[in-house]
PDB file of C-alpha atoms in Angstrom:
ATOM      1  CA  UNK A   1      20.472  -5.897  15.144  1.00 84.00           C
ATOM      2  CA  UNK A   2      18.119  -8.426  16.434  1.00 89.00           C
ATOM      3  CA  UNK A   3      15.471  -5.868  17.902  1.00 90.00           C
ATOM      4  CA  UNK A   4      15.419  -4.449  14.276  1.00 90.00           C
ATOM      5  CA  UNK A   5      14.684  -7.905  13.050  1.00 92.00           C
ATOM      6  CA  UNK A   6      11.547  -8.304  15.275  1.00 94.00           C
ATOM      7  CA  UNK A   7      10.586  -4.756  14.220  1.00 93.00           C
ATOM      8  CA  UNK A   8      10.650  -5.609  10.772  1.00 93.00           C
ATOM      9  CA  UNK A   9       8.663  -8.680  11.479  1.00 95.00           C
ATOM     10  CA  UNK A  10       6.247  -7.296  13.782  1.00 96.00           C
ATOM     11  CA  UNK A  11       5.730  -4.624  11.125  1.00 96.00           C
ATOM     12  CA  UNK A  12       5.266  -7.005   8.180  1.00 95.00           C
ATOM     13  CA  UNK A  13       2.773  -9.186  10.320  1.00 96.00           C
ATOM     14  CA  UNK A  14       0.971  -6.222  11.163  1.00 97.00           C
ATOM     15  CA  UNK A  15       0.835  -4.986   7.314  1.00 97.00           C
ATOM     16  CA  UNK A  16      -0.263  -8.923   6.082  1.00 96.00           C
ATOM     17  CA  UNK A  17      -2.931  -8.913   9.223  1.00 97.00           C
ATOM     18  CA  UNK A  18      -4.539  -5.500   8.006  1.00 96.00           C
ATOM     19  CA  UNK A  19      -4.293  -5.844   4.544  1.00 96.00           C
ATOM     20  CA  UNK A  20      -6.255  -9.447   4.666  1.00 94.00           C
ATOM     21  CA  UNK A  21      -9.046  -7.987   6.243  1.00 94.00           C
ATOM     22  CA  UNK A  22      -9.580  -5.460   3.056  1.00 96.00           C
ATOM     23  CA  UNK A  23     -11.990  -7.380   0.910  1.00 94.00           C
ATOM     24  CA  UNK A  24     -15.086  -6.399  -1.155  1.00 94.00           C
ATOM     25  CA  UNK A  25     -18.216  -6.931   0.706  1.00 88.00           C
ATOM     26  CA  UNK A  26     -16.768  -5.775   4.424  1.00 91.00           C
ATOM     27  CA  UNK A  27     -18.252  -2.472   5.202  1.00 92.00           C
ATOM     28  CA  UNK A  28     -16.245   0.309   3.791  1.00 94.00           C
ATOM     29  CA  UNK A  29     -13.823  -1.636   2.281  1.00 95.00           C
ATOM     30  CA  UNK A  30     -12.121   0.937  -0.164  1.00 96.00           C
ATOM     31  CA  UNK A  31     -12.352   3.388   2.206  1.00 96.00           C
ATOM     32  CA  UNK A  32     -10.437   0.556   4.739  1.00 96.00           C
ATOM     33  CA  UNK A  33      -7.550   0.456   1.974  1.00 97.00           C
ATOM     34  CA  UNK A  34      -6.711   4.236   1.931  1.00 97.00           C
ATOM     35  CA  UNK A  35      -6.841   3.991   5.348  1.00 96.00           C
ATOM     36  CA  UNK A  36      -3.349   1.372   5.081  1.00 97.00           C
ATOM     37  CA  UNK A  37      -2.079   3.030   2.893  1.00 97.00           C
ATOM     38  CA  UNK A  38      -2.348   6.377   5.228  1.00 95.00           C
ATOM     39  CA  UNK A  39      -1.258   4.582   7.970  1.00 95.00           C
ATOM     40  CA  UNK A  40       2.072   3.134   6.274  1.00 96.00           C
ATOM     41  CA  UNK A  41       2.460   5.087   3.439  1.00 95.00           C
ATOM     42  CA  UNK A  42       3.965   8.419   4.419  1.00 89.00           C
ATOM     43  CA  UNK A  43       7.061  10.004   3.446  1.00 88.00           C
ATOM     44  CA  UNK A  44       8.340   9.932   7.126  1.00 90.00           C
ATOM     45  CA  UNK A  45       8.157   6.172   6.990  1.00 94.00           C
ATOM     46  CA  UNK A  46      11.253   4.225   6.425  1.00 94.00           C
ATOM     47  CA  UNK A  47      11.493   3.423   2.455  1.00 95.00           C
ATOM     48  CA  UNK A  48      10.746  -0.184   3.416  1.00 95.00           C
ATOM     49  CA  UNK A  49       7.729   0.001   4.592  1.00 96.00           C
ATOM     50  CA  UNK A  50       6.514   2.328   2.351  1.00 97.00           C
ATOM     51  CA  UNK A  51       7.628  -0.415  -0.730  1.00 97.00           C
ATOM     52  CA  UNK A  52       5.859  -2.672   0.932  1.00 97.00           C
ATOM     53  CA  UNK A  53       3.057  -0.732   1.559  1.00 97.00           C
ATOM     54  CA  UNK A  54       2.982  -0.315  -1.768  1.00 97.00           C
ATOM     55  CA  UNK A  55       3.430  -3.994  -2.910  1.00 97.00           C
ATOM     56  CA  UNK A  56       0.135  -4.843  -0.344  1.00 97.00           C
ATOM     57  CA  UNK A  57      -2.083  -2.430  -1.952  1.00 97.00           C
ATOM     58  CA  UNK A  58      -0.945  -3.611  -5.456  1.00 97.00           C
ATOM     59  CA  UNK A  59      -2.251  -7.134  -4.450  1.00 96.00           C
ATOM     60  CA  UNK A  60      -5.690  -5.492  -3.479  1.00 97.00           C
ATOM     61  CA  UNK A  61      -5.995  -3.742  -6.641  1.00 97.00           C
ATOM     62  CA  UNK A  62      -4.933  -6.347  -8.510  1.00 96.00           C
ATOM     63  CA  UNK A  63      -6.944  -8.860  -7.061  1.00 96.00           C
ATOM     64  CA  UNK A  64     -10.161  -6.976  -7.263  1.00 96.00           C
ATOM     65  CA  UNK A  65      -9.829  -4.599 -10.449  1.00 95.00           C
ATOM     66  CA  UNK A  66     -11.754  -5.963 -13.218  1.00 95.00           C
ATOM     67  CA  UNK A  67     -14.804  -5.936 -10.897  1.00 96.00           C
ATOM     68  CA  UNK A  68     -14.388  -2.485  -9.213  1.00 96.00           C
ATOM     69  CA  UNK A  69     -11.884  -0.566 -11.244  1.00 96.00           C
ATOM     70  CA  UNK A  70     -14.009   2.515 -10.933  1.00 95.00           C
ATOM     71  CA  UNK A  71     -14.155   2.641  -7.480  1.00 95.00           C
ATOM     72  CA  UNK A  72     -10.249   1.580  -6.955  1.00 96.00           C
ATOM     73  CA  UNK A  73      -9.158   4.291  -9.090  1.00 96.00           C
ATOM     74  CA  UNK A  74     -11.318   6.976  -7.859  1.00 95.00           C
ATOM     75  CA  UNK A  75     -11.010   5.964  -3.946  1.00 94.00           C
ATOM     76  CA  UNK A  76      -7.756   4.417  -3.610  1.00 95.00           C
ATOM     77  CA  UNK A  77      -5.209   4.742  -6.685  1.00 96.00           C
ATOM     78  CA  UNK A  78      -5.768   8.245  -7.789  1.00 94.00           C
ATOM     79  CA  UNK A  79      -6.127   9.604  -3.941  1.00 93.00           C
ATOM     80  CA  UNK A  80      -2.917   7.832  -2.999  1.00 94.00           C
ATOM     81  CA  UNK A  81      -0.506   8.574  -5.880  1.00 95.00           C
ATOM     82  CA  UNK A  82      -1.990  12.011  -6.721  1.00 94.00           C
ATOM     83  CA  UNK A  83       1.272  13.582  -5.531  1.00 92.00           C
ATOM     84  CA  UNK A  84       3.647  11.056  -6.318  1.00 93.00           C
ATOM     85  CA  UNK A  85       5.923  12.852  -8.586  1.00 93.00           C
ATOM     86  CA  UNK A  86       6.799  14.958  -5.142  1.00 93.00           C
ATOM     87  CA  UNK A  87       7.473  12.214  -3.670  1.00 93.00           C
ATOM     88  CA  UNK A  88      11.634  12.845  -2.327  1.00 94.00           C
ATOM     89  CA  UNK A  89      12.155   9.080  -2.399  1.00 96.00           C
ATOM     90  CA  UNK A  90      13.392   7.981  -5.653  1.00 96.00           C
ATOM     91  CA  UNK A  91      13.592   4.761  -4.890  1.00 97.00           C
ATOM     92  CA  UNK A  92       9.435   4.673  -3.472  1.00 97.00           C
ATOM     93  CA  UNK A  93       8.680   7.030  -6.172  1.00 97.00           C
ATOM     94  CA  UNK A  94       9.993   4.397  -8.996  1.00 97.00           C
ATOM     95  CA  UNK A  95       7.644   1.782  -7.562  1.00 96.00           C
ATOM     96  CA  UNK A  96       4.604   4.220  -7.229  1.00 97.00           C
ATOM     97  CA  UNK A  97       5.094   4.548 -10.926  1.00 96.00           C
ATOM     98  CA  UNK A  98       5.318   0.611 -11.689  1.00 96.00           C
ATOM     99  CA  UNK A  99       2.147   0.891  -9.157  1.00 96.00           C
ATOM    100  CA  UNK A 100       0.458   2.943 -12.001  1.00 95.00           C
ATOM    101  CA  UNK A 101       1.995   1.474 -15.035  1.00 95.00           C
ATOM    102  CA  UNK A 102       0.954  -1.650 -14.202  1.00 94.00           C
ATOM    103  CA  UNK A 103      -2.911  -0.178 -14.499  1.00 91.00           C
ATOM    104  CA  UNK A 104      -2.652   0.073 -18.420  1.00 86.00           C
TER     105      UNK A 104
END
């Protein structure tokens, strides 16, 4: 039970660690965003991670929509959740769709 705990938290640190770096005005920044998402956002990841995945980009978007909705939407948001009605987690697809929801 322990060594899960640390994986959690080594997992979490790693998400918070990657996901601060993603900021406007770093080189490819958008692009650096999908790239999280790809690398913890898969359906072979545990649901977990994948909420939380989820809960990290929100922040982004949030943070950083009124001043580059276009290019959040097209790059990240529409790429990412294109498919998310297939997605066989009900539980990860529910949040995708607060994800989206949220937008309006």
């Amino acid at each position: 039970k322990l060594w899960y705990q640390r994986r959690v938290r080594a997992i979490n640190n790693l998400m918070e660690k990657k996901v601060r770096l993603i900021v406007p005005g770093v080189l490819n920044w958008s692009d650096n965003l999908v790239q999280f998402m790809s690398d913890f956002y898969f359906t072979t990841r545990p649901e977990w991670i994948r909420i939380n995945a989820l809960e990290k980009c929100w922040d982004v978007v949030d943070q950083f929509y009124e001043l580059y909705e276009d290019e959040l939407l097209e790059k990240v948001v529409l790429k990412v959740l294109q498919s998310v009605h297939n997605d066989p987690n009900t539980a990860v697809r529910h949040r995708a769709v607060q994800f989206l929801v949220r937008l309006c």
